[in-house]
Coordinates of C-alpha atoms and ligand atoms in Angstrom, one line a residue:
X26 CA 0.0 0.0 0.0
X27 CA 1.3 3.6 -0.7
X28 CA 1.0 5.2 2.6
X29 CA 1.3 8.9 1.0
X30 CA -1.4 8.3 -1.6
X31 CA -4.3 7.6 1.1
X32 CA -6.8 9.7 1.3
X33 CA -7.8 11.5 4.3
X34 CA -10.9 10.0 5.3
X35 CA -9.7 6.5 3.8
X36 CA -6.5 6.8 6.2
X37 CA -8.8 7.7 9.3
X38 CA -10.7 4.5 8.7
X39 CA -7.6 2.4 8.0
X40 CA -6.1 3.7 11.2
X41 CA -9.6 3.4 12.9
X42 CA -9.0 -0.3 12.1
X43 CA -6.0 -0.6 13.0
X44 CA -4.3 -1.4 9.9
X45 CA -1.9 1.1 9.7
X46 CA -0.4 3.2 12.7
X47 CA -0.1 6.6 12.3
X48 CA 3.2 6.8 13.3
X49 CA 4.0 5.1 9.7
X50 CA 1.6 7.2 8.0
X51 CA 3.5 9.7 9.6
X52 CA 7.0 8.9 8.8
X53 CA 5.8 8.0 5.2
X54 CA 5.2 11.5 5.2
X55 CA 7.7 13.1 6.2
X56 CA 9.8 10.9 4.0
X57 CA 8.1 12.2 1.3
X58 CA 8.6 16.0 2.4
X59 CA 12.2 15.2 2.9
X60 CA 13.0 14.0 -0.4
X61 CA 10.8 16.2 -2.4
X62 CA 10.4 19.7 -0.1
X63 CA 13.9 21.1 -1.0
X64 CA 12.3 21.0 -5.3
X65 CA 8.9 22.5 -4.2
X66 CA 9.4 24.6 -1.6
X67 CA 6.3 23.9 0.1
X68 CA 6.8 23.8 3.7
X69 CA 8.5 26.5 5.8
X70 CA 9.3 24.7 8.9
X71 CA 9.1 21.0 9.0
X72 CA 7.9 19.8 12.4
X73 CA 9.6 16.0 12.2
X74 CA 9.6 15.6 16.2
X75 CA 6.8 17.1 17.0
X76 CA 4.7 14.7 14.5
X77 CA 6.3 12.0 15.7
X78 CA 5.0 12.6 19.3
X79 CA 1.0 13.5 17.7
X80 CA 1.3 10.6 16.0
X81 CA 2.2 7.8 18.8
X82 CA -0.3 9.6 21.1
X83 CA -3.1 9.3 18.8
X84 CA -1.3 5.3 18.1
X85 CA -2.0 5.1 21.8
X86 CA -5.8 6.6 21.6
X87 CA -6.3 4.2 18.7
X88 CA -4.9 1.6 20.8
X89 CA -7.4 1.8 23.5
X90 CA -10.2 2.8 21.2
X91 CA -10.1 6.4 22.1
X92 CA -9.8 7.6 18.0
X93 CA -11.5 10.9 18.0
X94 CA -12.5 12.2 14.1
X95 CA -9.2 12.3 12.4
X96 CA -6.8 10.6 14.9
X97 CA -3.4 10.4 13.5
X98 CA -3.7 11.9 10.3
X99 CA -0.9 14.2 8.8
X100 CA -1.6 17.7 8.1
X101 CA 0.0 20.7 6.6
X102 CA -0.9 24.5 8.6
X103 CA -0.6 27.3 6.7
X104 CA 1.8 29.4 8.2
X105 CA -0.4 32.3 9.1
X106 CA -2.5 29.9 11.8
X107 CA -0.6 30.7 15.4
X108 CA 0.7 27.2 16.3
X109 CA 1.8 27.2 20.4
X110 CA 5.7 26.9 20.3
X111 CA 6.2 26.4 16.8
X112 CA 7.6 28.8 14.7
X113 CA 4.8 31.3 12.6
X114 CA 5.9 33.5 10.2
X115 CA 3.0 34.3 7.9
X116 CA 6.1 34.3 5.9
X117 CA 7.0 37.4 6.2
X118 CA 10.4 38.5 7.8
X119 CA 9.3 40.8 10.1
X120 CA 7.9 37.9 12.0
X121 CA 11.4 36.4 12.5
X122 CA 11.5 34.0 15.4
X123 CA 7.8 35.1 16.1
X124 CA 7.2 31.5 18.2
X125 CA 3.4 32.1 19.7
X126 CA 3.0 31.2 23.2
X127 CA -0.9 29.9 21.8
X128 CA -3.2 28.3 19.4
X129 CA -5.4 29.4 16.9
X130 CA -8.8 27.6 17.0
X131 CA -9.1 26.1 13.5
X132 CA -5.9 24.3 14.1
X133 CA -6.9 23.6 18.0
X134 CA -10.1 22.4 16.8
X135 CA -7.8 20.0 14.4
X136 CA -5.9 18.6 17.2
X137 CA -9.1 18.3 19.4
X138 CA -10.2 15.6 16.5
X139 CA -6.8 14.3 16.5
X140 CA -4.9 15.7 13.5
X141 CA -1.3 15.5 13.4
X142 CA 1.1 18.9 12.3
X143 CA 3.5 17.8 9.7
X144 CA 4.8 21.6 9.1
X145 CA 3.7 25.0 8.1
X146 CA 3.4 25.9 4.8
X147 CA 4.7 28.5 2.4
X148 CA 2.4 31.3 1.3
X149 CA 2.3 35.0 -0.3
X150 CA 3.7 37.2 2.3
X151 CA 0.5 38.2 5.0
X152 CA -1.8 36.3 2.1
X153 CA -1.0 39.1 -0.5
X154 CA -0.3 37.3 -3.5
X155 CA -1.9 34.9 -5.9
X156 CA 1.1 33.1 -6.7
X157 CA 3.3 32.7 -3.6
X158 CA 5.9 34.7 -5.5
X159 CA 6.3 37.1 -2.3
X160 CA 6.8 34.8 0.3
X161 CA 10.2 35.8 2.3
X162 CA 11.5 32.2 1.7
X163 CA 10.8 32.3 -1.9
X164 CA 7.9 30.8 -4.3
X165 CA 6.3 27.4 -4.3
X166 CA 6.8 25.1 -7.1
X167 CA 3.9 23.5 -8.7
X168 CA 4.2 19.8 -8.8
X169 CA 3.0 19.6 -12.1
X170 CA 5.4 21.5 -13.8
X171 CA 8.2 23.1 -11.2
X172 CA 8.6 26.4 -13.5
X173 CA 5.1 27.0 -12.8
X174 CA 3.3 28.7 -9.9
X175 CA 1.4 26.9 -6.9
X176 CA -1.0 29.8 -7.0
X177 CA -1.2 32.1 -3.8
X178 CA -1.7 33.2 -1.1
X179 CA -2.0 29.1 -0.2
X180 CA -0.1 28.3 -2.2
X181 CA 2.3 26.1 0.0
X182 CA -0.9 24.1 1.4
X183 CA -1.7 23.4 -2.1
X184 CA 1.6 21.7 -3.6
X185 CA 2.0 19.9 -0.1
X186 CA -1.5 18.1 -0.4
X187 CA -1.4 17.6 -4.6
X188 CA 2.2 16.2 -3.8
X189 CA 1.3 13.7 -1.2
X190 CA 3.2 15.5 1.8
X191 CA -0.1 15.4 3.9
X192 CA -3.8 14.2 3.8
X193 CA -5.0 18.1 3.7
X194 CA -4.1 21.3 4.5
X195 CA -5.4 24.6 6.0
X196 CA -5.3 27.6 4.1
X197 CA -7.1 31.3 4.2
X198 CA -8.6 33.1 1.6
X199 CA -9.4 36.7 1.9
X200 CA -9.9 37.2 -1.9
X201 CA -9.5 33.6 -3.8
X202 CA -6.4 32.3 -1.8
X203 CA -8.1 28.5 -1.2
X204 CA -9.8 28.2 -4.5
X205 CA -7.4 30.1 -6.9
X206 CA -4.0 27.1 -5.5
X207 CA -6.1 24.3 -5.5
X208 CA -7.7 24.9 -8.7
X209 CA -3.9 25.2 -10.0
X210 CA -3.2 22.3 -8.2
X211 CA -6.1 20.3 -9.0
X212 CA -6.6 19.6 -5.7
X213 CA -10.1 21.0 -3.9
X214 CA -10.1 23.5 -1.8
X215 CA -13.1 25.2 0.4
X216 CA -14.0 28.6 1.7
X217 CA -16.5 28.5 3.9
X218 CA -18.8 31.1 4.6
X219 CA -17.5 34.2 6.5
X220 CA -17.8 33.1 9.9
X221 CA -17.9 29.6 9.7
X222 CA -14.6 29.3 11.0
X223 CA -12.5 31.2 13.9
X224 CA -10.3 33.9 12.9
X225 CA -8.8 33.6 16.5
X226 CA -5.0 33.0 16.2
X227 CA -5.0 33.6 12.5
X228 CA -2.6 36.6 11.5
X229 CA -4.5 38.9 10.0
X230 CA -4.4 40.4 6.8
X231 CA -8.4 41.7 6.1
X232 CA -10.4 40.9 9.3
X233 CA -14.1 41.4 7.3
X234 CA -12.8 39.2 4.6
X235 CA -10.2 36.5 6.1
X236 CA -11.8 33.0 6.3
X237 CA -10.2 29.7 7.0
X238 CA -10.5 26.9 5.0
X239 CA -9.7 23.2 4.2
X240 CA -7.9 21.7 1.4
X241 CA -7.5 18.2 0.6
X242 CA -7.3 15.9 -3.0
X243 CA -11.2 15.0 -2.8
X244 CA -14.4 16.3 -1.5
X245 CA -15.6 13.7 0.9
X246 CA -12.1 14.9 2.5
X247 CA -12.7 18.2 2.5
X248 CA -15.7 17.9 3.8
X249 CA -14.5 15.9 6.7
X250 CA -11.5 17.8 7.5
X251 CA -14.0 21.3 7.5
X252 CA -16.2 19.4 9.9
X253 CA -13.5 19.1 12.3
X254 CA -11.6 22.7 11.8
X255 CA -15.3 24.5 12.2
X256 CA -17.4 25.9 14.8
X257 CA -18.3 28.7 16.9
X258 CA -15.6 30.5 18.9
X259 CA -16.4 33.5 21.2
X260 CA -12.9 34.5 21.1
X261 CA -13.5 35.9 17.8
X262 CA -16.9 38.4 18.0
X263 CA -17.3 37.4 14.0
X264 CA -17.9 33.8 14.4
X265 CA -21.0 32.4 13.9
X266 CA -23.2 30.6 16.3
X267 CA -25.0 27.9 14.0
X268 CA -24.0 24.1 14.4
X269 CA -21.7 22.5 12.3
X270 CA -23.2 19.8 10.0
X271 CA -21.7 16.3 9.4
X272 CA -20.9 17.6 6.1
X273 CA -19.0 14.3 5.2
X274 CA -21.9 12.1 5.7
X275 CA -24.6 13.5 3.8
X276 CA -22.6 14.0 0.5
X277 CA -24.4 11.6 -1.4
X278 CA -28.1 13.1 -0.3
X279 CA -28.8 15.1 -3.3
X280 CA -30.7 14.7 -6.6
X281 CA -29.3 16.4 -9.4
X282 CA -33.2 16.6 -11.3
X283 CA -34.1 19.9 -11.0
X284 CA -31.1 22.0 -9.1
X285 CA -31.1 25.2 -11.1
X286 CA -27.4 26.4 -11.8
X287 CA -26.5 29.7 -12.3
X288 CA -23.7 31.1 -15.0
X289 CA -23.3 34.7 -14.3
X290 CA -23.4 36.4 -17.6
X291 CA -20.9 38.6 -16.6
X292 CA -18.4 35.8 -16.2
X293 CA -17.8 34.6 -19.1
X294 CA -15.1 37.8 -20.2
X295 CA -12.7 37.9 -23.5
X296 CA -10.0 37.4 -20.9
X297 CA -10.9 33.9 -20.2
X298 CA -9.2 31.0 -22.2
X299 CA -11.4 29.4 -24.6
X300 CA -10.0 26.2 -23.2
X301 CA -10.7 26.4 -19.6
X302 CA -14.3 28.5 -20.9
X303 CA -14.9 24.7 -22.5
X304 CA -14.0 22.5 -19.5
X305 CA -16.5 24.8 -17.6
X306 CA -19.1 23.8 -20.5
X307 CA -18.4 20.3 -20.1
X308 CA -18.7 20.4 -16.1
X309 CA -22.5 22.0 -16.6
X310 CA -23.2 19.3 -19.6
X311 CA -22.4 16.6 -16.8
X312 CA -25.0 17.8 -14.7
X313 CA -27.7 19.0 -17.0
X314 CA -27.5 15.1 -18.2
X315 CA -28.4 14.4 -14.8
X316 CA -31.8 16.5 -14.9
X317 CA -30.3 20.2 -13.5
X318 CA -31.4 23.0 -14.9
X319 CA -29.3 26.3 -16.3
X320 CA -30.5 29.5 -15.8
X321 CA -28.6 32.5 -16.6
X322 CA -28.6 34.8 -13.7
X323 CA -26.5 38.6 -13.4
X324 CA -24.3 39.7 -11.5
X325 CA -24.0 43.3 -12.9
X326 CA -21.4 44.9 -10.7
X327 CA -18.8 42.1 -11.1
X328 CA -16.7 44.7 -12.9
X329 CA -15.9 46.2 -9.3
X330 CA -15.0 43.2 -7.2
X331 CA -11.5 43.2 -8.3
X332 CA -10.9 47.0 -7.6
X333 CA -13.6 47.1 -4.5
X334 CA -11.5 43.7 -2.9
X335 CA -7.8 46.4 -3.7
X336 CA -9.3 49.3 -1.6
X337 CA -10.9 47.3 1.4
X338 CA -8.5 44.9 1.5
X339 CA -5.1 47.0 1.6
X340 CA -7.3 49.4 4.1
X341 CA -7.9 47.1 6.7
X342 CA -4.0 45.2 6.0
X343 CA -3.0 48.9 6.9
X344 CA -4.2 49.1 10.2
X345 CA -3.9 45.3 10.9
X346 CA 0.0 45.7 10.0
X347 CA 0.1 48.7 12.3
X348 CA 1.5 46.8 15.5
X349 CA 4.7 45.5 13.7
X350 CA 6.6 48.1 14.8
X351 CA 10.1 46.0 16.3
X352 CA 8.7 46.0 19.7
X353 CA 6.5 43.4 19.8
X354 CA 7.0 40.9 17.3
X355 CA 9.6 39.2 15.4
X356 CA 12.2 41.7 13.8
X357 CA 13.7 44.7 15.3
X358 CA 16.3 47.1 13.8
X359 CA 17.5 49.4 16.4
X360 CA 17.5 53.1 15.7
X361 CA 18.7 56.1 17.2
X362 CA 15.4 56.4 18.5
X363 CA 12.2 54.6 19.0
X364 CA 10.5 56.2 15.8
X365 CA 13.9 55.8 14.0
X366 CA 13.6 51.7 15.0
X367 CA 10.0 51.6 13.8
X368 CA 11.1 52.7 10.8
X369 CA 14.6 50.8 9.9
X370 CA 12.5 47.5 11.4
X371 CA 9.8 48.3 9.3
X372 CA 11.4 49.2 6.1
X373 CA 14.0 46.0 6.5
X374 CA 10.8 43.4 7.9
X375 CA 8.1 43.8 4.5
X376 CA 8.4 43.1 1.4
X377 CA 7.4 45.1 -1.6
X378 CA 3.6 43.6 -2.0
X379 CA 3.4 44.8 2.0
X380 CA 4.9 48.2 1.2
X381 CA 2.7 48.5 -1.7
X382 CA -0.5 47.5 -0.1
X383 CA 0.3 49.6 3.0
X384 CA 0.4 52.3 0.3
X385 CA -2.4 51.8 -1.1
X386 CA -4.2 51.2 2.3
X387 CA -3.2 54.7 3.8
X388 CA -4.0 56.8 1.0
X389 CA -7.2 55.5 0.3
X390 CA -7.8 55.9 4.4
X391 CA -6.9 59.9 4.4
X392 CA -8.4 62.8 5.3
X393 CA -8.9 63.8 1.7
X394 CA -9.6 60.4 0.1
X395 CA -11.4 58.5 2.4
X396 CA -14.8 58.8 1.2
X397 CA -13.6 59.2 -2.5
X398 CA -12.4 55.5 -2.1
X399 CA -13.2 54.0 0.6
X400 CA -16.7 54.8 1.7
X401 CA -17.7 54.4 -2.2
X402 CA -16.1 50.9 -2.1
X403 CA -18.0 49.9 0.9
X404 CA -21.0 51.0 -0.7
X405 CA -20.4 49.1 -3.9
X406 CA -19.0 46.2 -1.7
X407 CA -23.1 45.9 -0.5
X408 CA -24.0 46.2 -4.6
X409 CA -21.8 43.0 -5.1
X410 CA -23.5 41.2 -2.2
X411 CA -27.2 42.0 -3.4
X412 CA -26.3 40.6 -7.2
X413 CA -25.3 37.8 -5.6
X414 CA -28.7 37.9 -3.0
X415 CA -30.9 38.3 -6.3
X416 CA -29.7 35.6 -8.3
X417 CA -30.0 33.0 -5.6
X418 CA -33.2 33.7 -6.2
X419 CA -33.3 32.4 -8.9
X420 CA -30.6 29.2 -8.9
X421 CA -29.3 27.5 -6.3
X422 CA -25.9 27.5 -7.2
X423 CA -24.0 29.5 -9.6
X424 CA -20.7 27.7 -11.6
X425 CA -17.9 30.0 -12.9
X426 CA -14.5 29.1 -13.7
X427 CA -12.1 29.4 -10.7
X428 CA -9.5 31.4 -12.8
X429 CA -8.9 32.6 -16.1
X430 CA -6.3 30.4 -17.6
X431 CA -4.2 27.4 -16.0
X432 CA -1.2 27.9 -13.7
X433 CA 0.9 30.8 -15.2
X434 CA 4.9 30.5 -15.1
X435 CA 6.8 31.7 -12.2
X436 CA 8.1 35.4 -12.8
X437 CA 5.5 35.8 -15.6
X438 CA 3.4 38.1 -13.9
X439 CA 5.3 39.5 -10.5
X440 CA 6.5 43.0 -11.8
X441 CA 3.2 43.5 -13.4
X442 CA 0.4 44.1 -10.7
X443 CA -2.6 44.6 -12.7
X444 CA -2.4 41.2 -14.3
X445 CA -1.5 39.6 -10.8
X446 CA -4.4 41.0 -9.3
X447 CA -6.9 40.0 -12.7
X448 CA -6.4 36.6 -11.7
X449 CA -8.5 37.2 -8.6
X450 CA -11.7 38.0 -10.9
X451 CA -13.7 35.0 -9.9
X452 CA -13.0 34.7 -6.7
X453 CA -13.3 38.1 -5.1
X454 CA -17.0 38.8 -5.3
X455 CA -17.9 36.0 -3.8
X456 CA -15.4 36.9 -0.7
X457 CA -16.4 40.5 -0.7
X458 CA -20.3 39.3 -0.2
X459 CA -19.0 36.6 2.2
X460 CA -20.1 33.9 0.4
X461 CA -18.9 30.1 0.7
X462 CA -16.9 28.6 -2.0
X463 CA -15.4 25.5 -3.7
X464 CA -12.8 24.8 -6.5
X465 CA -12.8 21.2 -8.1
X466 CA -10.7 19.5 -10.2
X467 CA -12.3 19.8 -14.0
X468 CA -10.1 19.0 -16.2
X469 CA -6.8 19.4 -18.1
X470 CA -5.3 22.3 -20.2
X471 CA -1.8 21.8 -21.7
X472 CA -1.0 19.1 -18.5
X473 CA -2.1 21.4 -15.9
X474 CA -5.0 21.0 -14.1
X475 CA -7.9 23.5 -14.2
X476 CA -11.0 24.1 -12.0
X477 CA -14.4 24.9 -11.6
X478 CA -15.9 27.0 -8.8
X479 CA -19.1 26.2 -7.1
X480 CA -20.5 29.4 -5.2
X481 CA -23.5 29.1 -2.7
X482 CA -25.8 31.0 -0.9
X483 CA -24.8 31.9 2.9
X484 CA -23.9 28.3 4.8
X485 CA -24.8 26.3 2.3
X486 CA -21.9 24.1 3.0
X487 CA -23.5 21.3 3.1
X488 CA -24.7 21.7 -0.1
X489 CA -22.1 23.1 -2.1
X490 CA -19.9 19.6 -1.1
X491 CA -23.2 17.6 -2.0
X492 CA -22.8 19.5 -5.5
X493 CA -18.8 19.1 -6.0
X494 CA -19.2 15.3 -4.8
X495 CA -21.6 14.6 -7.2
X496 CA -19.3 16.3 -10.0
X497 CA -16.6 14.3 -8.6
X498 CA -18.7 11.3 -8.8
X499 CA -19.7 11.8 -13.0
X500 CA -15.5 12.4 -13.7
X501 CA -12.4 10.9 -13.4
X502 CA -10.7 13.7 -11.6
X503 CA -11.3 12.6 -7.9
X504 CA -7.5 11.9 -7.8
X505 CA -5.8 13.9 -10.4
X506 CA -2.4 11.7 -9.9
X507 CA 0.9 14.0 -10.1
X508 CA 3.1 11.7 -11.6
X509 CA 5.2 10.7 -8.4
X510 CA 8.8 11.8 -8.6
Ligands
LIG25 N1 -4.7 37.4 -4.5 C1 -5.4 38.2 -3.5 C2 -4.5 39.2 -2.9 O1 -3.4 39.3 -3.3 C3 -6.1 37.3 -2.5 C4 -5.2 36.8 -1.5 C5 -6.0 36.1 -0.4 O2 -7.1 35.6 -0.6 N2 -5.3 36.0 0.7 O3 -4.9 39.9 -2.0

């Protein structure tokens, strides 16, 4: 049996059996991230001991028939999750040697169920980024072709899981930074609705945006490992009060006849590849077939949600990047004097994308400008939302691609902004209305995997897995296989 190649749910079960320990599982993990991490760059800190200690405790739960949800499976934590005496980075340098004396919730809730932490993953510096190009410890890989990009921000979680490092993966997506990696990775990936999951212990980049999410290499995994990393938390005022569904065990409780799809008119723009435009085609085709019904449906101020998403979100990564001044955190440059230390720690601990958005995020916040930009985005912000209110009135889900074209090549796009942000064009209005999420595997484009996104009303969860299983179900792309190295 190849240890790395089980899936997540399929690996709880064969541990809850007792026909594989997890301290193998383990090691066959960390085997793999050995040999293949140093090509892919996909982990930032590699937490051998510590796994190997999860894993025997959760052997000895299993042992005594103690297994809690997901006891002794490997996962990858993005690096922006606050992990309790590990290193956490949100890969930026100003967080050097930023160890955090506690835990975030989605990754305490992971533990609680018995996960196990391989390592924390590479991503965009503080999530800004769609390709992980401005990471401090340098881009991701894709495992599909290594001159390619992972995608960003997540885009470390994305190339761990589609490379067989772990059985899934956090990540966070504040704009399209789950679903833009995995759809590059063809791996699924899941942003729930805004407030499903905790922000608590998750370094912040746009607190009214920011949601956790899981990403794994099917759906009946990602559905499991959401069940365990959600829930109400009243350390962060945001989260939501609503009880978390089995969402793994109803997958297969939908009929197809009649569900009433949505394409958003507005969608379908001259900048999206004919190729990926057809592999969208064919996903709908499947599930017309099956009895569901299209209806076009518009979403008329989708032109905004790319610049809406760059005013809020650099505002509110302004004042959230405030308190890394050198004295609290991670990286200080002394000065001749305490502004004179901000400053030189300041200058020396971001990276350009930081400096940029910090830019951005303080002009638009002035005096003189605020209302010019900001106020009017917020405004429009609430425009996006009600399109997406008036056609779920009339569908129940609404299909888009989750990206214009396939995995771009790394250094194509980096010292042009404008087209690194245009990638985001499917995925920010549904994170600007708050909306839950899901990118699946579709299909192929020049040997890299391309993906559909399946957006839902408000906690439709539940329903938006039912939807991607069944997709799952009608194609061959449950386990796109990266040819193992
Ligand atoms: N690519 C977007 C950005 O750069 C989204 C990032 C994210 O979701 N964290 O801000």
């Amino acid at each position: 049996m190849d240890l790395i190649k089980l899936g997540l749910k399929e690996a709880a079960d064969l541990l809850k059996k007792r026909e594989i320990s997890s301290v193998e599982l383990t090691k066959a993990c960390m085997d793999r991230i050995n040999s293949r991490n140093e090509r892919l760059n996909a982990f930032v800190t590699i937490t051998e001991d510590k796994a190997l200690e999860m894993a025997q405790r959760s052997d000895k739960r299993l042992k005594e028939g103690n297994a809690r949800l997901i006891e002794g499976v490997p996962l990858g934590m993005k690096d922006l999750f606050c992990t309790e005496g590990v290193l956490t980075t949100a890969c930026s340098h100003i967080l050097d040697g930023f160890v955090p004396p506690y835990e975030s919730t989605v990754s305490a809730n992971l533990w609680k169920a018995g996960g196990v932490l391989v390592g924390k993953t590479n991503m965009d510096e503080f999530a800004m980024g769609s390709s992980n190009e401005t990471s401090y410890y340098g881009p991701v890989r894709n495992p599909w072709d290594e001159s390619r990009t992972c995608g960003g921000s997540s885009g470390g979680s994305a190339a761990a899981v589609a490379d067989y490092m772990c059985m899934g993966a956090t990540g966070s997506d504040t704009g399209g930074s789950i679903r833009q990696p995995s759809a590059f990775a063809g791996i699924v990936g899941m942003k729930p609705t805004y407030g499903r999951c905790s922000r608590y212990g998750m370094v912040a980049f746009a607190s009214s945006l920011d949601q956790a999410g899981a990403m794994c290499r099917n759906v009946e995994d990602t559905a499991l490992m959401l069940r365990a990393m959600s829930g109400f938390d009243p350390m962060d005022s945001t989260s939501v009060d609503m009880p978390i569904e089995n969402y793994d065990q109803n997958l297969d409780k939908l009929t197809l006849k009649g569900l009433r799809i949505g394409l958003p008119k507005e969608y379908f723009i001259k900048e999206l590849d004919p190729e990926v435009k057809a592999i969208v085609d064919a996903a709908v085709a499947r599930f017309t077939k099956e009895g569901a019904e299209v209806v076009e449906v518009s979403l008329p101020h989708t032109k905004y949600a790319v610049p809406v998403y760059y005013i809020i979100a650099p505002a509110e990564a302004t004042s959230n990047l405030a308190r890394y001044d050198g004295m609290r955190f991670g990286l200080r440059i002394e000065g001749e004097n305490l502004a004179d230390t901000y400053r030189k720690s300041r200058s020396k601990g971001f990276g350009w994308e930081v400096k940029r958005r910090i830019m951005i995020g303080n002009y638009t916040l002035s005096s003189g400008y605020y209302d010019a930009y900001y106020t009017k985005a917020q405004r429009v912000r609430a425009l996006i939302a009600k399109d997406f209110a008036d056609a779920f009135t009339q569908c129940d889900v609404i299909f888009t691609p989750t990206t214009p074209t396939p995995a771009f090549k790394l250094g194509e796009k980096i010292s042009d902004p404008i087209q690194m942000f245009l990638n985001d064009v499917f995925t920010t209005g549904a994170s600007l209305a708050g909306l839950p999420g899901i990118s699946v595997p579709a299909g192929m484009v020049g040997g890299m995997p391309v993906g559909i996104q399946i957006l839902g009303k408000p906690f439709a969860e539940q329903h938006l897995l039912q939807v991607a299983w069944a997709h799952e179900k009608m194609t061959a792309f449950a386990a796109l296989d990266v040819k193992a190295a």
